Amino acid sequence: HVAGVVEHHRWQEGFQVQLQQLGHRIQNHTRTQNHHCGGEGQPTVFLPNNLIKIKKEELLKNNKEIENITNEMLNLKEEISKFTNLKEKQDKDFAMLKNEKDILMEDYYFQQDKLNNINEEINELGKVINNWDLKETKYSVQLDNIHSKLLEDYELEYNEALELWIEIDDLDKAKNEVNKLKGKIKKIGTVNLNSIEEYKVVKNRFEFISKQHEDLLLAKENLHQVIMDMESKMKNQFLYNFNKINEEFNEVFATLFDGGKASLVLEDEEDILTCGIEIKAQPPGKKLQNLTLLSGGEKSLTAVALLFAILKIKPTPFCILDEIDAALDEANISRYTNYLKNFFSNTQFIMITHRKGTMEMADVLYGVTMEEEGISKIVSIKLTDNVEEIAS
């Protein structure tokens, strides 16, 4: 608004200057016209016709210019009137803004005073806080000194001393009592000052070992329980397989001996996992007796029957028989080899033997010979041919 008022004054001054210039121009044209046409009190001058014509044209031109200037003056007066009104309005706005400015400046000074008062209060509070900080530091140092004295003189922490706190009615009497107790302590003599720490170490060690002892007892109990569970399962599984082998053993025995019967007997049925197993056999035409009372061939064939019974219960893909037929006669070898063929579909056998009957049922023979002294040589013979390989 202030800038608008200043600009308005500038326009007004410019229009007034233009208006004055236009007035001077009109006066000049008027004088020129009077001079050419003869003014009042001037003598009449007679001019040639062509000069008169020129003067008339100039007169018309000057009259037209005067008319234009007059119109321009009217326009300028209208603009002056418009800007005058604008100036009055802007003067009012300026006065209003000035009034608002005065109000704002008054409020500003009021707020400034208020801010100064607040700053003074802040400074005062800062001083108070500083004083309290100094007091806090002072009392904190005193408290640390008290704690240090409590620890050095009585070897007590604050919390431990708080548990021993009692109300003292007579302070002097209490001081005298303290002095008496200190005297008695001096009379005791040298004291192991590390005994408390040593006690704490030994106590911690004892608690640690006691905890380990409890853990070991618990682990021992758990292991006993696991062993009992395993023994129970082992007994059940052992009895199950033992009974099945016993049945198969009796059948295989009767087949190999062409009759008779045999059985496995536990020496102690109360402790089946550690007790021995007795083999009882009754070949055809003989009475039931212990294995030790049989002949060598009967013992070997009985052992073969037990082996075959176990293979029937738990087949194995590979088995080595090392001269198992050494004590058998030819008749028993024939039964042995014939029964052995029942396992060829599931088990591969490697037999070490010198008996011809056993060699005859083999698919491949491997022998060791010494054509030259000191030089061993392996000789292999394939006794059976694969029909499919021959066909191909």
Coordinates of C-alpha atoms in Angstrom, one line a residue:
H1 CA 0.0 0.0 0.0
V2 CA 2.8 2.5 0.8
A3 CA 4.5 1.7 -2.5
G4 CA 1.2 2.3 -4.3
V5 CA 0.8 5.7 -2.6
V6 CA 4.3 6.8 -3.6
E7 CA 3.7 5.7 -7.2
H8 CA 0.4 7.6 -7.3
H9 CA 2.3 10.8 -6.3
R10 CA 4.8 10.3 -9.0
W11 CA 2.0 9.9 -11.6
Q12 CA 0.2 13.0 -10.3
E13 CA 3.4 15.1 -10.5
G14 CA 4.0 13.8 -14.1
F15 CA 0.4 14.7 -15.2
Q16 CA 0.7 18.2 -13.7
V17 CA 4.0 18.8 -15.7
Q18 CA 2.3 17.6 -18.9
L19 CA -0.7 19.8 -18.2
Q20 CA 1.6 22.9 -17.8
Q21 CA 3.4 22.0 -21.0
L22 CA 0.1 21.7 -22.9
G23 CA -1.0 25.1 -21.5
H24 CA 2.3 26.7 -22.7
R25 CA 1.8 25.2 -26.2
I26 CA -1.8 26.5 -26.4
Q27 CA -0.6 30.0 -25.5
N28 CA 2.1 29.8 -28.1
H29 CA -0.3 28.7 -30.8
T30 CA -2.7 31.5 -29.8
R31 CA 0.0 34.1 -30.0
T32 CA 1.2 32.8 -33.3
Q33 CA -2.4 32.9 -34.7
N34 CA -2.9 36.5 -33.5
H35 CA 0.4 37.4 -35.0
H36 CA -0.5 36.1 -38.4
C37 CA -4.1 37.2 -38.5
G38 CA -3.6 40.6 -36.8
G39 CA -4.4 41.1 -33.3
E40 CA -6.3 43.7 -31.5
G41 CA -4.6 47.1 -32.0
Q42 CA -2.4 45.7 -34.8
P43 CA -2.4 47.3 -38.2
T44 CA -3.9 45.4 -41.1
V45 CA -1.3 43.9 -43.4
F46 CA -2.2 42.8 -47.0
L47 CA -0.4 39.7 -48.1
P48 CA -0.4 37.9 -51.5
N49 CA -3.0 35.3 -52.2
N50 CA -0.7 32.3 -52.1
L51 CA 0.7 33.5 -48.7
I52 CA -2.8 33.9 -47.4
K53 CA -3.6 30.4 -48.5
I54 CA -0.6 29.1 -46.6
K55 CA -1.4 31.0 -43.5
K56 CA -5.0 29.7 -43.6
E57 CA -3.7 26.2 -43.8
E58 CA -1.4 26.8 -40.9
L59 CA -4.3 28.4 -39.0
L60 CA -6.5 25.2 -39.6
K61 CA -3.6 23.0 -38.6
N62 CA -3.0 25.1 -35.4
N63 CA -6.8 25.0 -34.6
K64 CA -6.8 21.3 -35.0
E65 CA -3.7 20.9 -32.8
I66 CA -5.3 23.1 -30.2
E67 CA -8.4 20.9 -30.3
N68 CA -6.3 17.8 -29.9
I69 CA -4.4 19.4 -27.1
T70 CA -7.7 20.5 -25.4
N71 CA -9.0 16.9 -25.6
E72 CA -5.8 15.6 -24.3
M73 CA -6.0 18.1 -21.4
L74 CA -9.6 16.8 -20.7
N75 CA -8.3 13.2 -20.6
L76 CA -5.5 14.2 -18.4
K77 CA -7.9 15.9 -16.0
E78 CA -10.0 12.8 -15.9
E79 CA -7.0 10.7 -15.1
I80 CA -5.9 13.2 -12.5
S81 CA -9.4 13.0 -10.9
K82 CA -9.2 9.2 -11.0
F83 CA -5.7 9.1 -9.5
T84 CA -6.8 11.7 -6.9
N85 CA -9.6 9.3 -5.8
L86 CA -7.2 6.5 -5.8
K87 CA -4.8 8.6 -3.8
E88 CA -7.5 9.3 -1.2
K89 CA -8.4 5.6 -1.0
Q90 CA -4.7 4.6 -0.6
D91 CA -4.2 7.4 2.0
K92 CA -7.0 5.8 3.9
D93 CA -5.4 2.4 3.5
F94 CA -2.1 3.8 4.5
A95 CA -3.5 5.3 7.6
M96 CA -5.2 2.0 8.4
L97 CA -2.0 0.1 7.9
K98 CA -0.1 2.6 10.0
N99 CA -2.6 2.1 12.8
E100 CA -2.2 -1.7 12.5
K101 CA 1.5 -1.2 12.5
D102 CA 1.3 0.9 15.7
I103 CA -0.9 -1.8 17.3
L104 CA 1.6 -4.6 16.3
M105 CA 4.6 -2.6 17.4
E106 CA 2.9 -2.0 20.8
D107 CA 2.2 -5.8 21.1
Y108 CA 5.8 -6.5 20.0
Y109 CA 7.2 -4.3 22.7
F110 CA 4.8 -6.0 25.2
Q111 CA 5.9 -9.4 24.1
Q112 CA 9.6 -8.3 24.2
D113 CA 9.1 -7.2 27.8
K114 CA 7.4 -10.4 28.6
L115 CA 10.3 -12.4 26.9
N116 CA 12.8 -10.4 28.9
N117 CA 11.0 -11.3 32.1
I118 CA 10.9 -15.0 31.1
N119 CA 14.7 -14.9 30.4
E120 CA 15.3 -13.4 33.8
E121 CA 13.2 -16.1 35.4
I122 CA 15.1 -18.8 33.4
N123 CA 18.4 -17.3 34.6
E124 CA 17.2 -17.4 38.2
L125 CA 16.0 -21.0 37.8
G126 CA 19.4 -21.8 36.2
K127 CA 21.1 -20.5 39.3
V128 CA 18.8 -22.5 41.6
I129 CA 19.5 -25.7 39.5
N130 CA 23.3 -25.0 39.7
N131 CA 23.1 -24.7 43.5
W132 CA 21.1 -28.0 43.7
D133 CA 23.7 -29.7 41.5
L134 CA 26.5 -28.5 43.8
K135 CA 24.6 -29.8 46.8
E136 CA 23.9 -33.1 45.0
T137 CA 27.7 -33.5 44.2
K138 CA 28.6 -32.6 47.8
Y139 CA 26.1 -35.2 49.3
S140 CA 27.1 -37.8 46.7
V141 CA 30.7 -37.5 47.8
Q142 CA 29.7 -37.7 51.4
L143 CA 27.6 -40.8 50.7
D144 CA 30.5 -42.5 48.9
N145 CA 32.8 -41.8 51.8
I146 CA 30.2 -43.3 54.2
H147 CA 30.0 -46.5 52.0
S148 CA 33.7 -46.7 51.8
K149 CA 34.1 -46.4 55.6
L150 CA 31.3 -49.0 56.1
L151 CA 33.2 -51.4 53.8
E152 CA 36.6 -50.8 55.2
D153 CA 35.7 -50.8 58.9
Y154 CA 32.9 -53.5 58.9
E155 CA 33.3 -55.2 55.6
L156 CA 29.6 -54.6 54.9
E157 CA 27.8 -53.4 51.8
Y158 CA 25.0 -50.8 52.3
N159 CA 22.2 -53.4 51.7
E160 CA 23.8 -55.8 54.2
A161 CA 24.2 -53.0 56.8
L162 CA 20.6 -52.0 56.2
E163 CA 19.4 -55.5 57.3
L164 CA 21.4 -55.0 60.6
W165 CA 20.0 -51.5 61.2
I166 CA 18.5 -50.9 64.7
E167 CA 17.1 -47.9 66.4
I168 CA 19.6 -46.2 68.8
D169 CA 18.2 -44.3 71.7
D170 CA 21.5 -43.3 73.4
L171 CA 24.2 -42.5 70.9
D172 CA 27.0 -42.0 73.5
K173 CA 26.2 -45.4 75.1
A174 CA 26.3 -47.0 71.7
K175 CA 29.7 -45.5 70.9
N176 CA 31.1 -46.8 74.3
E177 CA 29.7 -50.2 73.4
V178 CA 31.4 -50.1 70.0
N179 CA 34.7 -49.1 71.6
K180 CA 34.5 -52.1 74.0
L181 CA 33.8 -54.5 71.2
K182 CA 36.7 -53.1 69.2
G183 CA 38.9 -53.7 72.3
K184 CA 37.8 -57.3 72.6
I185 CA 38.5 -57.8 68.9
K186 CA 42.0 -56.5 69.4
K187 CA 42.5 -59.0 72.3
I188 CA 41.6 -61.9 70.0
G189 CA 44.8 -61.3 68.1
T190 CA 45.6 -62.0 64.5
V191 CA 42.6 -63.0 62.4
N192 CA 42.7 -64.7 59.0
L193 CA 41.2 -61.9 56.9
N194 CA 40.8 -64.2 53.9
S195 CA 38.7 -66.7 55.8
I196 CA 35.5 -65.2 54.5
E197 CA 36.6 -65.3 50.9
E198 CA 38.0 -68.8 51.4
Y199 CA 34.7 -69.9 52.9
K200 CA 32.8 -68.5 49.9
V201 CA 35.1 -70.3 47.5
V202 CA 34.8 -73.6 49.4
K203 CA 31.0 -73.2 49.7
N204 CA 30.7 -72.5 46.0
R205 CA 32.9 -75.5 45.2
F206 CA 30.8 -77.7 47.6
E207 CA 27.6 -76.5 46.0
F208 CA 29.0 -77.2 42.5
I209 CA 30.2 -80.7 43.4
S210 CA 26.9 -81.5 45.2
K211 CA 25.0 -80.4 42.1
Q212 CA 27.2 -82.6 39.9
H213 CA 26.7 -85.5 42.4
E214 CA 22.9 -85.1 42.1
D215 CA 23.2 -85.0 38.3
L216 CA 25.3 -88.2 38.3
L217 CA 22.8 -90.0 40.5
L218 CA 20.0 -88.9 38.3
A219 CA 21.9 -90.0 35.2
K220 CA 22.7 -93.3 36.9
E221 CA 19.1 -93.9 37.6
N222 CA 18.1 -93.0 34.1
L223 CA 20.8 -95.4 32.7
H224 CA 19.5 -98.2 35.0
Q225 CA 16.1 -97.6 33.6
V226 CA 17.3 -97.6 30.0
I227 CA 19.3 -100.8 30.7
M228 CA 16.2 -102.5 32.2
D229 CA 14.1 -101.5 29.2
M230 CA 16.8 -102.8 26.8
E231 CA 17.1 -106.0 28.8
S232 CA 13.4 -106.5 28.7
K233 CA 13.3 -106.0 24.9
M234 CA 16.4 -108.2 24.4
K235 CA 14.8 -111.0 26.5
N236 CA 11.6 -110.8 24.5
Q237 CA 13.4 -110.7 21.2
F238 CA 15.9 -113.4 22.3
L239 CA 13.1 -115.8 23.4
Y240 CA 11.2 -115.2 20.2
N241 CA 14.1 -116.0 18.0
F242 CA 15.3 -118.8 20.3
N243 CA 12.0 -120.6 20.1
K244 CA 11.9 -120.2 16.3
I245 CA 15.5 -121.5 15.9
N246 CA 14.7 -124.4 18.3
E247 CA 11.7 -125.4 16.1
E248 CA 13.8 -125.1 12.9
F249 CA 16.7 -126.9 14.5
N250 CA 14.5 -129.9 15.3
E251 CA 13.1 -130.1 11.8
V252 CA 16.6 -129.7 10.1
F253 CA 18.0 -132.3 12.5
A254 CA 15.3 -134.8 11.6
T255 CA 15.9 -134.2 7.9
L256 CA 19.7 -134.6 8.1
F257 CA 19.6 -137.6 10.4
D258 CA 16.6 -139.1 8.6
G259 CA 14.8 -139.1 11.9
G260 CA 15.4 -138.4 15.5
K261 CA 15.0 -135.1 17.3
A262 CA 17.0 -132.3 18.8
S263 CA 16.4 -129.2 21.0
L264 CA 18.1 -126.2 22.6
V265 CA 17.7 -125.9 26.3
L266 CA 18.5 -122.8 28.5
E267 CA 20.6 -123.6 31.5
D268 CA 19.0 -120.8 33.6
E269 CA 15.6 -119.6 32.5
E270 CA 15.8 -116.8 35.1
D271 CA 18.8 -115.2 33.5
I272 CA 18.5 -116.0 29.9
L273 CA 20.8 -113.2 28.7
T274 CA 23.9 -114.6 30.4
C275 CA 23.2 -118.2 30.9
G276 CA 24.6 -121.0 28.7
I277 CA 22.6 -123.0 26.0
E278 CA 22.7 -126.8 26.1
I279 CA 22.2 -128.8 22.9
K280 CA 20.4 -132.1 23.3
A281 CA 20.1 -134.5 20.4
Q282 CA 18.6 -137.9 19.9
P283 CA 19.7 -139.5 16.6
P284 CA 17.6 -142.4 15.3
G285 CA 17.9 -145.5 17.4
K286 CA 19.6 -143.7 20.3
K287 CA 18.4 -142.1 23.5
L288 CA 18.2 -138.4 24.1
Q289 CA 21.6 -137.1 25.4
N290 CA 23.9 -134.1 25.6
L291 CA 25.9 -133.1 22.5
T292 CA 29.2 -134.0 24.3
L293 CA 28.2 -137.6 24.4
L294 CA 27.7 -138.0 20.6
S295 CA 30.4 -139.1 18.1
G296 CA 32.5 -136.7 16.1
G297 CA 30.3 -137.1 12.9
E298 CA 27.1 -136.7 14.9
K299 CA 28.4 -133.6 16.6
S300 CA 29.4 -132.1 13.2
L301 CA 26.1 -132.9 11.6
T302 CA 24.2 -131.6 14.6
A303 CA 26.3 -128.4 14.4
V304 CA 25.4 -128.2 10.6
A305 CA 21.7 -128.7 11.5
L306 CA 21.9 -125.8 14.0
L307 CA 23.7 -123.6 11.4
F308 CA 21.0 -124.3 8.8
A309 CA 18.3 -123.6 11.3
I310 CA 19.8 -120.2 12.0
L311 CA 20.1 -119.5 8.2
K312 CA 16.5 -120.3 7.7
I313 CA 15.5 -117.8 10.4
K314 CA 18.0 -115.1 9.5
P315 CA 19.2 -115.6 5.9
T316 CA 22.5 -114.0 5.0
P317 CA 23.6 -113.2 1.4
F318 CA 27.1 -114.5 2.0
C319 CA 28.5 -117.4 4.0
I320 CA 31.9 -119.2 4.4
L321 CA 32.0 -122.8 5.5
D322 CA 35.5 -123.9 6.5
E323 CA 35.8 -127.7 6.4
I324 CA 32.5 -128.1 8.1
D325 CA 32.2 -131.5 6.5
A326 CA 35.6 -132.9 7.6
A327 CA 34.1 -135.3 10.2
L328 CA 31.1 -136.5 8.1
D329 CA 31.0 -139.8 6.3
E330 CA 29.8 -140.2 2.7
A331 CA 26.2 -140.8 3.6
N332 CA 26.0 -137.7 5.8
I333 CA 27.8 -135.6 3.2
S334 CA 25.2 -136.5 0.7
R335 CA 22.4 -135.3 3.1
Y336 CA 24.4 -132.2 3.9
T337 CA 25.0 -131.2 0.3
N338 CA 21.4 -131.9 -0.7
Y339 CA 20.0 -129.8 2.1
L340 CA 22.6 -127.0 1.4
K341 CA 21.1 -126.6 -2.1
N342 CA 17.9 -125.2 -0.5
F343 CA 19.8 -122.0 0.4
F344 CA 21.3 -121.3 -3.0
S345 CA 18.5 -118.9 -4.1
N346 CA 19.2 -116.5 -1.2
T347 CA 22.8 -117.2 0.0
Q348 CA 26.2 -117.5 -1.8
F349 CA 28.5 -120.1 -0.2
I350 CA 32.2 -120.3 -0.2
M351 CA 33.3 -123.8 1.1
I352 CA 36.7 -124.9 2.1
T353 CA 36.8 -128.7 1.8
H354 CA 38.7 -131.8 0.8
R355 CA 35.6 -134.0 0.3
K356 CA 34.7 -135.0 -3.2
G357 CA 31.0 -135.1 -2.5
T358 CA 31.0 -131.5 -1.4
M359 CA 33.1 -130.5 -4.5
E360 CA 30.7 -132.1 -6.9
M361 CA 27.8 -129.8 -5.9
A362 CA 29.9 -126.6 -6.4
D363 CA 29.5 -124.4 -9.4
V364 CA 33.2 -123.3 -9.5
L365 CA 36.2 -124.9 -8.0
Y366 CA 39.4 -123.1 -7.0
G367 CA 42.4 -125.2 -6.2
V368 CA 46.0 -124.4 -5.2
T369 CA 48.8 -126.5 -6.8
M370 CA 52.5 -126.4 -6.9
E371 CA 53.8 -127.5 -10.3
E372 CA 57.2 -126.1 -9.5
E373 CA 58.7 -126.3 -6.1
G374 CA 58.2 -123.1 -4.1
I375 CA 55.7 -121.7 -6.6
S376 CA 52.0 -121.9 -5.8
K377 CA 49.4 -121.6 -8.6
I378 CA 45.7 -121.2 -8.4
V379 CA 43.6 -123.3 -10.8
S380 CA 39.9 -122.7 -11.3
I381 CA 37.3 -125.0 -12.9
K382 CA 33.8 -124.0 -13.8
L383 CA 31.6 -127.1 -13.3
T384 CA 28.3 -125.6 -14.6
D385 CA 27.5 -123.5 -17.6
N386 CA 25.0 -120.7 -17.9
V387 CA 22.5 -121.8 -20.4
E388 CA 21.7 -118.2 -21.5
E389 CA 25.4 -117.5 -22.1
I390 CA 25.7 -120.7 -24.2
A391 CA 22.6 -119.7 -26.3
S392 CA 24.0 -116.3 -26.9

